[in-house]
mmCIF file of C-alpha atoms and ligand atoms in Angstrom:
data_model
loop_
_atom_site.group_PDB
_atom_site.id
_atom_site.type_symbol
_atom_site.label_atom_id
_atom_site.label_comp_id
_atom_site.label_asym_id
_atom_site.label_seq_id
_atom_site.Cartn_x
_atom_site.Cartn_y
_atom_site.Cartn_z
ATOM 1 C CA MET A 69 48.991 -42.788 81.095
ATOM 2 C CA ASP A 70 45.873 -43.840 82.970
ATOM 3 C CA THR A 71 46.850 -42.879 86.519
ATOM 4 C CA ARG A 72 43.487 -43.717 88.075
ATOM 5 C CA ASN A 73 44.769 -46.927 89.605
ATOM 6 C CA VAL A 74 47.468 -45.206 91.634
ATOM 7 C CA ASN A 75 46.383 -45.676 95.233
ATOM 8 C CA CYS A 76 46.535 -42.166 96.621
ATOM 9 C CA VAL A 77 45.640 -38.646 95.528
ATOM 10 C CA THR A 78 47.140 -35.286 96.395
ATOM 11 C CA VAL A 79 44.842 -32.283 96.186
ATOM 12 C CA GLN A 80 45.759 -28.617 96.208
ATOM 13 C CA THR A 81 42.959 -26.622 97.794
ATOM 14 C CA PRO A 82 43.154 -22.869 97.220
ATOM 15 C CA ALA A 83 41.881 -20.254 99.654
ATOM 16 C CA LYS A 84 39.370 -17.707 98.366
ATOM 17 C CA ILE A 85 38.717 -14.014 98.722
ATOM 18 C CA ASN A 86 35.456 -12.189 98.062
ATOM 19 C CA LEU A 87 36.183 -9.155 95.874
ATOM 20 C CA ILE A 88 32.534 -8.184 96.290
ATOM 21 C CA LEU A 89 30.444 -9.376 99.233
ATOM 22 C CA ASP A 90 27.001 -7.779 99.165
ATOM 23 C CA VAL A 91 24.682 -8.897 101.946
ATOM 24 C CA GLN A 92 21.222 -8.225 100.565
ATOM 25 C CA GLY A 93 18.995 -9.151 103.483
ATOM 26 C CA LYS A 94 18.232 -11.617 106.247
ATOM 27 C CA ARG A 95 16.362 -14.758 105.211
ATOM 28 C CA PRO A 96 13.628 -16.570 107.117
ATOM 29 C CA ASP A 97 16.037 -19.512 107.689
ATOM 30 C CA GLY A 98 18.429 -17.218 109.628
ATOM 31 C CA TYR A 99 21.030 -17.074 106.858
ATOM 32 C CA HIS A 100 21.681 -13.983 104.751
ATOM 33 C CA GLU A 101 21.001 -13.493 101.070
ATOM 34 C CA LEU A 102 24.310 -12.848 99.316
ATOM 35 C CA ARG A 103 25.675 -11.676 96.014
ATOM 36 C CA SER A 104 29.413 -12.217 95.958
ATOM 37 C CA LEU A 105 32.281 -12.365 93.481
ATOM 38 C CA VAL A 106 34.592 -15.081 94.801
ATOM 39 C CA THR A 107 37.995 -15.939 93.403
ATOM 40 C CA PRO A 108 40.461 -18.682 94.337
ATOM 41 C CA ILE A 109 43.931 -17.478 95.260
ATOM 42 C CA SER A 110 47.321 -19.151 95.176
ATOM 43 C CA LEU A 111 47.548 -19.778 98.944
ATOM 44 C CA CYS A 112 46.752 -23.494 99.193
ATOM 45 C CA ASP A 113 46.433 -26.319 101.672
ATOM 46 C CA THR A 114 47.497 -29.763 100.486
ATOM 47 C CA VAL A 115 45.186 -32.702 101.122
ATOM 48 C CA ARG A 116 46.473 -36.263 100.733
ATOM 49 C CA ILE A 117 43.888 -39.020 100.574
ATOM 50 C CA GLU A 118 44.597 -42.734 100.797
ATOM 51 C CA PRO A 119 41.910 -45.402 100.561
ATOM 52 C CA THR A 120 41.484 -47.759 103.518
ATOM 53 C CA GLY A 121 39.133 -50.673 104.145
ATOM 54 C CA ASN A 122 36.765 -48.704 106.355
ATOM 55 C CA GLY A 123 36.464 -45.666 108.655
ATOM 56 C CA ILE A 124 37.560 -42.089 108.031
ATOM 57 C CA ASP A 125 40.675 -40.713 109.678
ATOM 58 C CA VAL A 126 41.481 -36.980 109.325
ATOM 59 C CA ARG A 127 44.791 -35.482 110.514
ATOM 60 C CA MET A 128 46.014 -31.901 110.329
ATOM 61 C CA GLN A 129 49.579 -30.762 109.966
ATOM 62 C CA PRO A 130 49.824 -26.991 110.538
ATOM 63 C CA ALA A 131 52.493 -25.314 108.439
ATOM 64 C CA GLY A 132 53.398 -21.726 109.264
ATOM 65 C CA LEU A 133 50.022 -20.628 110.592
ATOM 66 C CA PRO A 134 49.433 -17.911 113.168
ATOM 67 C CA SER A 135 49.879 -19.801 116.433
ATOM 68 C CA ARG A 136 46.639 -18.883 118.205
ATOM 69 C CA ALA A 137 44.594 -19.777 115.148
ATOM 70 C CA GLU A 138 46.216 -23.224 115.092
ATOM 71 C CA VAL A 139 44.842 -23.923 118.535
ATOM 72 C CA ALA A 140 41.481 -22.202 118.139
ATOM 73 C CA GLY A 141 40.231 -23.428 114.842
ATOM 74 C CA ILE A 142 41.604 -26.810 113.873
ATOM 75 C CA GLU A 143 38.794 -28.926 115.241
ATOM 76 C CA PRO A 144 35.871 -27.560 113.197
ATOM 77 C CA GLN A 145 38.070 -27.641 110.092
ATOM 78 C CA GLU A 146 38.863 -31.281 110.700
ATOM 79 C CA ASN A 147 35.124 -31.845 111.091
ATOM 80 C CA LEU A 148 34.309 -30.259 107.760
ATOM 81 C CA ALA A 149 36.786 -32.526 105.930
ATOM 82 C CA MET A 150 35.399 -35.476 107.881
ATOM 83 C CA ARG A 151 31.811 -34.505 107.034
ATOM 84 C CA ALA A 152 32.755 -34.142 103.361
ATOM 85 C CA ALA A 153 34.150 -37.692 103.344
ATOM 86 C CA GLU A 154 31.088 -39.023 105.214
ATOM 87 C CA GLY A 155 28.853 -37.248 102.696
ATOM 88 C CA PHE A 156 30.748 -38.792 99.790
ATOM 89 C CA PHE A 157 30.649 -42.373 101.096
ATOM 90 C CA GLY A 158 27.051 -41.958 102.300
ATOM 91 C CA CYS A 159 25.862 -40.691 98.926
ATOM 92 C CA HIS A 160 27.707 -43.321 96.945
ATOM 93 C CA GLY A 161 27.054 -46.244 99.282
ATOM 94 C CA LEU A 162 30.698 -47.322 98.938
ATOM 95 C CA ALA A 163 31.905 -49.816 101.545
ATOM 96 C CA ALA A 164 35.296 -48.165 101.873
ATOM 97 C CA GLY A 165 37.155 -45.698 104.031
ATOM 98 C CA CYS A 166 40.061 -43.290 103.764
ATOM 99 C CA ARG A 167 42.938 -41.643 105.559
ATOM 100 C CA ILE A 168 43.152 -37.870 105.004
ATOM 101 C CA LEU A 169 46.199 -35.769 105.829
ATOM 102 C CA ILE A 170 45.768 -31.991 105.501
ATOM 103 C CA ARG A 171 48.834 -29.795 105.406
ATOM 104 C CA LYS A 172 47.397 -26.440 106.510
ATOM 105 C CA ARG A 173 48.796 -23.208 105.195
ATOM 106 C CA ILE A 174 45.531 -21.264 105.083
ATOM 107 C CA PRO A 175 44.815 -19.673 108.472
ATOM 108 C CA VAL A 176 41.622 -20.851 110.155
ATOM 109 C CA GLY A 177 38.633 -18.681 111.020
ATOM 110 C CA ALA A 178 40.219 -16.147 108.704
ATOM 111 C CA GLY A 179 37.612 -15.410 106.005
ATOM 112 C CA LEU A 180 39.717 -17.271 103.439
ATOM 113 C CA GLY A 181 37.500 -20.354 103.224
ATOM 114 C CA GLY A 182 40.296 -22.726 104.280
ATOM 115 C CA GLY A 183 38.065 -25.377 105.853
ATOM 116 C CA SER A 184 35.600 -25.136 102.957
ATOM 117 C CA ALA A 185 38.428 -25.478 100.415
ATOM 118 C CA ASP A 186 39.640 -28.625 102.195
ATOM 119 C CA ALA A 187 36.091 -30.026 102.165
ATOM 120 C CA ALA A 188 35.758 -29.304 98.420
ATOM 121 C CA GLY A 189 39.181 -30.919 97.920
ATOM 122 C CA VAL A 190 38.110 -34.030 99.851
ATOM 123 C CA LEU A 191 34.997 -34.395 97.643
ATOM 124 C CA LEU A 192 36.925 -33.975 94.389
ATOM 125 C CA GLY A 193 39.852 -36.063 95.642
ATOM 126 C CA LEU A 194 37.647 -38.982 96.695
ATOM 127 C CA ASN A 195 35.783 -38.792 93.420
ATOM 128 C CA ALA A 196 39.081 -39.081 91.529
ATOM 129 C CA LEU A 197 40.396 -41.823 93.839
ATOM 130 C CA PHE A 198 37.249 -43.921 93.372
ATOM 131 C CA LYS A 199 37.123 -43.284 89.604
ATOM 132 C CA THR A 200 34.529 -40.518 89.379
ATOM 133 C CA PRO A 201 31.397 -42.267 90.611
ATOM 134 C CA LEU A 202 29.503 -39.042 91.461
ATOM 135 C CA SER A 203 28.396 -36.339 89.023
ATOM 136 C CA HIS A 204 29.330 -32.719 89.674
ATOM 137 C CA GLU A 205 25.683 -32.007 90.517
ATOM 138 C CA ARG A 206 25.667 -34.627 93.259
ATOM 139 C CA LEU A 207 28.963 -33.358 94.647
ATOM 140 C CA ALA A 208 27.497 -29.819 94.603
ATOM 141 C CA LEU A 209 24.515 -31.052 96.635
ATOM 142 C CA ILE A 210 26.787 -32.579 99.271
ATOM 143 C CA ALA A 211 28.874 -29.370 99.220
ATOM 144 C CA ALA A 212 25.815 -27.168 99.833
ATOM 145 C CA GLY A 213 24.969 -29.219 102.928
ATOM 146 C CA LEU A 214 28.464 -28.683 104.352
ATOM 147 C CA GLY A 215 28.608 -24.875 104.323
ATOM 148 C CA SER A 216 27.975 -21.761 102.267
ATOM 149 C CA ASP A 217 31.558 -21.451 100.979
ATOM 150 C CA VAL A 218 31.962 -25.071 99.854
ATOM 151 C CA PRO A 219 29.914 -24.886 96.581
ATOM 152 C CA PRO A 220 31.872 -21.895 95.178
ATOM 153 C CA LEU A 221 35.169 -23.607 95.983
ATOM 154 C CA LEU A 222 34.042 -26.853 94.372
ATOM 155 C CA TRP A 223 33.619 -25.117 91.016
ATOM 156 C CA GLY A 224 37.261 -24.480 90.382
ATOM 157 C CA GLY A 225 37.604 -20.860 89.349
ATOM 158 C CA PRO A 226 36.162 -17.414 89.994
ATOM 159 C CA VAL A 227 32.392 -17.505 90.501
ATOM 160 C CA TRP A 228 29.431 -15.423 91.499
ATOM 161 C CA MET A 229 27.696 -16.907 94.480
ATOM 162 C CA SER A 230 24.177 -16.042 95.517
ATOM 163 C CA GLY A 231 21.393 -17.274 97.748
ATOM 164 C CA ARG A 232 22.977 -18.560 100.947
ATOM 165 C CA GLY A 233 26.075 -19.407 98.917
ATOM 166 C CA GLU A 234 24.717 -22.542 97.256
ATOM 167 C CA ARG A 235 23.851 -20.898 93.900
ATOM 168 C CA VAL A 236 27.017 -20.650 91.853
ATOM 169 C CA THR A 237 27.536 -19.023 88.458
ATOM 170 C CA PRO A 238 31.044 -19.600 87.082
ATOM 171 C CA VAL A 239 33.037 -16.738 85.561
ATOM 172 C CA SER A 240 34.877 -18.468 82.763
ATOM 173 C CA ALA A 241 38.394 -17.221 83.393
ATOM 174 C CA LYS A 242 40.528 -20.265 82.620
ATOM 175 C CA HIS A 243 40.131 -20.152 78.860
ATOM 176 C CA ASP A 244 39.815 -16.377 78.532
ATOM 177 C CA ALA A 245 42.780 -14.961 76.592
ATOM 178 C CA ARG A 246 42.474 -11.725 78.616
ATOM 179 C CA TRP A 247 43.260 -13.491 81.939
ATOM 180 C CA GLN A 248 45.865 -11.737 84.109
ATOM 181 C CA PRO A 249 46.394 -12.367 87.819
ATOM 182 C CA LEU A 250 45.990 -9.721 90.481
ATOM 183 C CA TRP A 251 48.742 -9.587 93.114
ATOM 184 C CA LEU A 252 47.684 -9.625 96.741
ATOM 185 C CA VAL A 253 49.177 -9.026 100.160
ATOM 186 C CA LEU A 254 47.365 -10.896 102.938
ATOM 187 C CA LEU A 255 47.616 -9.904 106.604
ATOM 188 C CA ASN A 256 46.029 -11.888 109.420
ATOM 189 C CA PRO A 257 45.685 -10.724 113.047
ATOM 190 C CA GLY A 258 46.490 -14.164 114.526
ATOM 191 C CA PHE A 259 43.069 -14.872 116.000
ATOM 192 C CA SER A 260 39.954 -16.508 114.567
ATOM 193 C CA ILE A 261 36.784 -14.517 113.906
ATOM 194 C CA PRO A 262 33.417 -16.258 114.430
ATOM 195 C CA THR A 263 31.490 -15.938 111.148
ATOM 196 C CA THR A 264 28.093 -16.276 112.856
ATOM 197 C CA ASP A 265 28.787 -13.352 115.169
ATOM 198 C CA ILE A 266 29.818 -11.046 112.311
ATOM 199 C CA TYR A 267 26.704 -11.894 110.258
ATOM 200 C CA ARG A 268 24.545 -11.376 113.360
ATOM 201 C CA ARG A 269 25.835 -7.799 113.632
ATOM 202 C CA TRP A 270 24.833 -6.928 110.069
ATOM 203 C CA ILE A 271 21.828 -4.571 109.888
ATOM 204 C CA PRO A 272 19.773 -3.622 106.776
ATOM 205 C CA SER A 273 21.063 -0.015 106.848
ATOM 206 C CA LEU A 274 24.463 -1.488 105.859
ATOM 207 C CA THR A 275 23.038 -2.553 102.471
ATOM 208 C CA LEU A 276 25.359 -1.172 99.804
ATOM 209 C CA ALA A 277 24.213 0.767 96.743
ATOM 210 C CA ALA A 278 23.698 -1.207 93.515
ATOM 211 C CA GLN A 279 26.785 -1.718 91.451
ATOM 212 C CA ASN A 280 27.961 -2.682 88.004
ATOM 213 C CA TYR A 281 28.677 -6.382 88.576
ATOM 214 C CA LYS A 282 29.617 -7.058 84.933
ATOM 215 C CA LYS A 283 32.392 -4.481 85.088
ATOM 216 C CA ALA A 284 33.843 -6.041 88.245
ATOM 217 C CA GLU A 285 33.869 -9.425 86.502
ATOM 218 C CA SER A 286 35.759 -8.206 83.436
ATOM 219 C CA ASP A 287 38.207 -6.208 85.611
ATOM 220 C CA LEU A 288 38.934 -9.402 87.550
ATOM 221 C CA ILE A 289 39.535 -11.423 84.379
ATOM 222 C CA ALA A 290 41.780 -8.808 82.809
ATOM 223 C CA GLY A 291 43.655 -8.108 86.069
ATOM 224 C CA ASN A 292 42.642 -4.450 85.761
ATOM 225 C CA VAL A 293 43.900 -3.203 89.123
ATOM 226 C CA HIS A 294 42.533 0.325 88.920
ATOM 227 C CA GLY A 295 39.104 -0.792 87.711
ATOM 228 C CA LEU A 296 38.769 -3.607 90.204
ATOM 229 C CA CYS A 297 39.908 -1.539 93.179
ATOM 230 C CA GLY A 298 36.995 0.793 92.397
ATOM 231 C CA CYS A 299 34.593 -2.179 92.710
ATOM 232 C CA LEU A 300 35.881 -3.737 95.974
ATOM 233 C CA ARG A 301 33.230 -3.895 98.685
ATOM 234 C CA ASN A 302 32.242 -5.989 101.661
ATOM 235 C CA SER A 303 29.001 -5.433 103.603
ATOM 236 C CA LEU A 304 30.527 -7.068 106.673
ATOM 237 C CA GLN A 305 33.655 -4.917 106.875
ATOM 238 C CA LYS A 306 32.168 -2.105 108.952
ATOM 239 C CA VAL A 307 30.829 -4.402 111.685
ATOM 240 C CA ALA A 308 33.996 -6.526 111.712
ATOM 241 C CA PHE A 309 36.240 -3.444 112.054
ATOM 242 C CA ALA A 310 34.009 -2.038 114.820
ATOM 243 C CA LYS A 311 34.148 -5.295 116.793
ATOM 244 C CA TYR A 312 37.875 -5.982 116.141
ATOM 245 C CA PRO A 313 39.849 -2.717 115.853
ATOM 246 C CA ALA A 314 43.021 -4.737 115.115
ATOM 247 C CA LEU A 315 41.598 -5.413 111.646
ATOM 248 C CA GLU A 316 41.384 -1.712 110.889
ATOM 249 C CA LEU A 317 45.034 -1.382 111.907
ATOM 250 C CA LEU A 318 45.971 -4.062 109.366
ATOM 251 C CA ALA A 319 43.935 -2.295 106.664
ATOM 252 C CA GLY A 320 45.523 1.083 107.540
ATOM 253 C CA ALA A 321 49.031 -0.396 107.361
ATOM 254 C CA LEU A 322 48.302 -1.834 103.897
ATOM 255 C CA ARG A 323 46.943 1.509 102.664
ATOM 256 C CA GLU A 324 49.902 3.465 104.051
ATOM 257 C CA ALA A 325 52.261 0.942 102.477
ATOM 258 C CA GLY A 326 50.765 1.751 99.066
ATOM 259 C CA ALA A 327 48.204 -1.004 98.398
ATOM 260 C CA ARG A 328 45.925 0.095 95.543
ATOM 261 C CA GLY A 329 42.799 -1.268 97.226
ATOM 262 C CA VAL A 330 42.206 -2.873 100.632
ATOM 263 C CA LEU A 331 39.355 -5.086 101.846
ATOM 264 C CA LEU A 332 38.360 -7.517 104.574
ATOM 265 C CA ALA A 333 38.324 -11.128 103.326
ATOM 266 C CA GLY A 334 34.840 -12.631 103.851
ATOM 267 C CA SER A 335 33.780 -12.182 107.473
ATOM 268 C CA GLY A 336 37.457 -11.688 108.467
ATOM 269 C CA GLY A 337 39.903 -11.517 110.053
ATOM 270 C CA THR A 338 42.317 -11.593 107.085
ATOM 271 C CA VAL A 339 42.656 -8.262 105.311
ATOM 272 C CA PHE A 340 44.026 -8.124 101.772
ATOM 273 C CA GLY A 341 45.641 -5.384 99.739
ATOM 274 C CA ILE A 342 45.937 -5.329 95.956
ATOM 275 C CA ALA A 343 49.195 -4.428 94.224
ATOM 276 C CA ALA A 344 49.888 -3.716 90.560
ATOM 277 C CA THR A 345 52.806 -6.160 90.241
ATOM 278 C CA ARG A 346 54.499 -8.891 92.234
ATOM 279 C CA ALA A 347 57.414 -6.546 92.995
ATOM 280 C CA GLU A 348 54.960 -3.958 94.303
ATOM 281 C CA ALA A 349 53.267 -6.622 96.462
ATOM 282 C CA VAL A 350 56.657 -7.529 97.970
ATOM 283 C CA ARG A 351 57.260 -3.857 98.796
ATOM 284 C CA VAL A 352 53.756 -3.346 100.221
ATOM 285 C CA ARG A 353 54.092 -6.450 102.402
ATOM 286 C CA ARG A 354 57.473 -5.350 103.744
ATOM 287 C CA ASP A 355 56.334 -1.790 104.487
ATOM 288 C CA ALA A 356 52.998 -2.837 105.998
ATOM 289 C CA VAL A 357 54.643 -5.388 108.302
ATOM 290 C CA ALA A 358 57.227 -2.768 109.330
ATOM 291 C CA ARG A 359 54.334 -0.544 110.479
ATOM 292 C CA LEU A 360 52.876 -3.408 112.540
ATOM 293 C CA ASP A 361 54.405 -6.240 114.510
ATOM 294 C CA PRO A 362 57.266 -8.037 112.702
ATOM 295 C CA VAL A 363 55.689 -11.408 113.582
ATOM 296 C CA VAL A 364 52.295 -10.588 112.020
ATOM 297 C CA TRP A 365 51.219 -13.354 109.596
ATOM 298 C CA SER A 366 51.586 -12.071 106.032
ATOM 299 C CA ARG A 367 51.674 -13.706 102.617
ATOM 300 C CA ILE A 368 51.862 -12.751 98.969
ATOM 301 C CA ALA A 369 49.371 -14.485 96.708
ATOM 302 C CA LYS A 370 47.693 -13.991 93.359
ATOM 303 C CA THR A 371 44.237 -14.639 91.934
ATOM 304 C CA MET A 372 43.848 -17.974 90.129
ATOM 305 C CA PRO A 373 41.773 -18.809 87.034
ATOM 306 C CA ASP A 374 41.192 -22.351 88.343
ATOM 307 C CA GLY A 375 40.641 -23.933 91.731
ATOM 308 C CA VAL A 376 41.086 -27.318 93.404
ATOM 309 C CA MET A 377 43.611 -29.502 91.559
ATOM 310 C CA VAL A 378 43.752 -33.256 91.992
ATOM 311 C CA ALA A 379 46.815 -35.289 91.054
ATOM 312 C CA HIS A 380 47.916 -38.868 91.459
ATOM 313 C CA GLY A 381 51.401 -37.700 92.383
ATOM 314 C CA PRO A 382 53.108 -34.644 93.874
ATOM 315 C CA LEU A 383 51.806 -31.178 92.910
ATOM 316 C CA GLU A 384 53.894 -28.118 92.282
ATOM 317 C CA ALA A 385 53.504 -24.927 94.311
ATOM 318 C CA ARG A 386 51.449 -22.249 92.555
ATOM 319 C CA VAL A 387 53.155 -18.960 93.473
HETATM 320 O O1 C5P B 140 27.166 -21.863 105.889
HETATM 321 P P1 C5P B 140 28.165 -21.776 106.985
HETATM 322 O O2 C5P B 140 28.013 -22.868 108.003
HETATM 323 O O3 C5P B 140 29.563 -21.647 106.515
HETATM 324 O O4 C5P B 140 27.853 -20.413 107.733
HETATM 325 C C1 C5P B 140 28.393 -20.095 108.994
HETATM 326 C C2 C5P B 140 27.538 -19.037 109.634
HETATM 327 O O5 C5P B 140 27.611 -17.813 108.893
HETATM 328 C C3 C5P B 140 26.064 -19.394 109.648
HETATM 329 O O6 C5P B 140 25.733 -20.132 110.797
HETATM 330 C C4 C5P B 140 25.392 -18.039 109.639
HETATM 331 O O7 C5P B 140 25.351 -17.500 110.944
HETATM 332 C C5 C5P B 140 26.355 -17.183 108.821
HETATM 333 N N1 C5P B 140 25.944 -17.056 107.407
HETATM 334 C C6 C5P B 140 24.830 -16.308 107.087
HETATM 335 N N2 C5P B 140 24.455 -16.188 105.762
HETATM 336 C C7 C5P B 140 25.156 -16.776 104.794
HETATM 337 C C8 C5P B 140 26.293 -17.546 105.100
HETATM 338 C C9 C5P B 140 26.664 -17.664 106.425
HETATM 339 O O8 C5P B 140 24.169 -15.746 107.975
HETATM 340 N N3 C5P B 140 24.778 -16.646 103.523
#
C-alpha cells in the first residue's frame, strides 16, 4: 500500500550512548575533535507530525522523566525540534507548516542525545510526510548545523562520528548476521548536566591512549559483552565525576550490582551499565536502585541495529 498520502507521521526517535568517546584535542573554532562509537538504544521518544497550512508548533508531553530535568531542559529541546523544522522548510522552500507533538521518555541534558534524536526524527518525519523532497546529504547538512549529535542520529544505526560530530561513518549492523543486542541499565541523577561546561573542563592530559577501534566495532555488532566492556571509554568521565560526585555514586552502585562494564553516557549525567542478558540487566537494575534512592530514574534498554523509524500509523515499542 502506498501510505504516503496519509496525513500524519509518527516517528520513533532512539536515544544514543557513546561506547567510546575519545576527545582528541581542542579545535580553533572552540569545539573539540572527537572520535566516537555511537549506538542507538531502545529508549525512544515518539514524535508525531501533522502538516498545517503555515507556522511551526512544537509541544512536549513528558512521560516518566526525572522531575527536575522536565523543568530544566524542555525549552532548548523544543527549540532543537523547532529549528529542525525551520531548517527543513527553509531548505526546501515549501510554503507549508506543521504541528509537532513530542512524547518525551528520554531524559533531557542527560548525555543520551534526546533533543538531537527528536531533531533527526523531525527531519526524517517531515521528509516522509512531504514525499521525500530532500536527499540524505541535504538533510545531513541541516543536521550538522543543528548540533554535533544530530548527524549520527540521522544515520539510523551504530556509527563512528568524528570531527565535531558532523563526519559520520556507518557501522553496517542491520544486515550483519552476527548482530546481537547488548543489554543496558541506565541510571540518571535527576538533574541536567551542561555539555559546554563539561567540555570546557577537558584538558589535553586527559587524552586516552590509542585503541583498537576495529575490535570495538565487531564486539558491538556481535554483542560480545566481555570484549566490548574492555573497550569502553569516555574522555569526559573523569571531569564529569569530579564536578558531580552523584554520578560516581550511580556508577559505583551499578558496579556493585554486578554490571559487566560501566560508563558515563556522553557528557552525562546518565550512567549506563552493561549486562550479559536481559534477566541479568533486571537484576542489576534492582540491586543498583536498592543501593541508591528508590525513586532514582532507571531503565533497561538494549542496543539497536537501526535508528529513527518513521511510520504513517502507530509504532510498536522496541523493548
Ligand atoms: O554541537 P552542540 O551544540 O551539541 O554542542 C554543545 C556544546 O558542547 C558546544 O557548545 C561545545 O561547548 C561542546 N562541544 C564541543 N566539541 C564537540 C561537541 C560539543 O566542545 N565536538
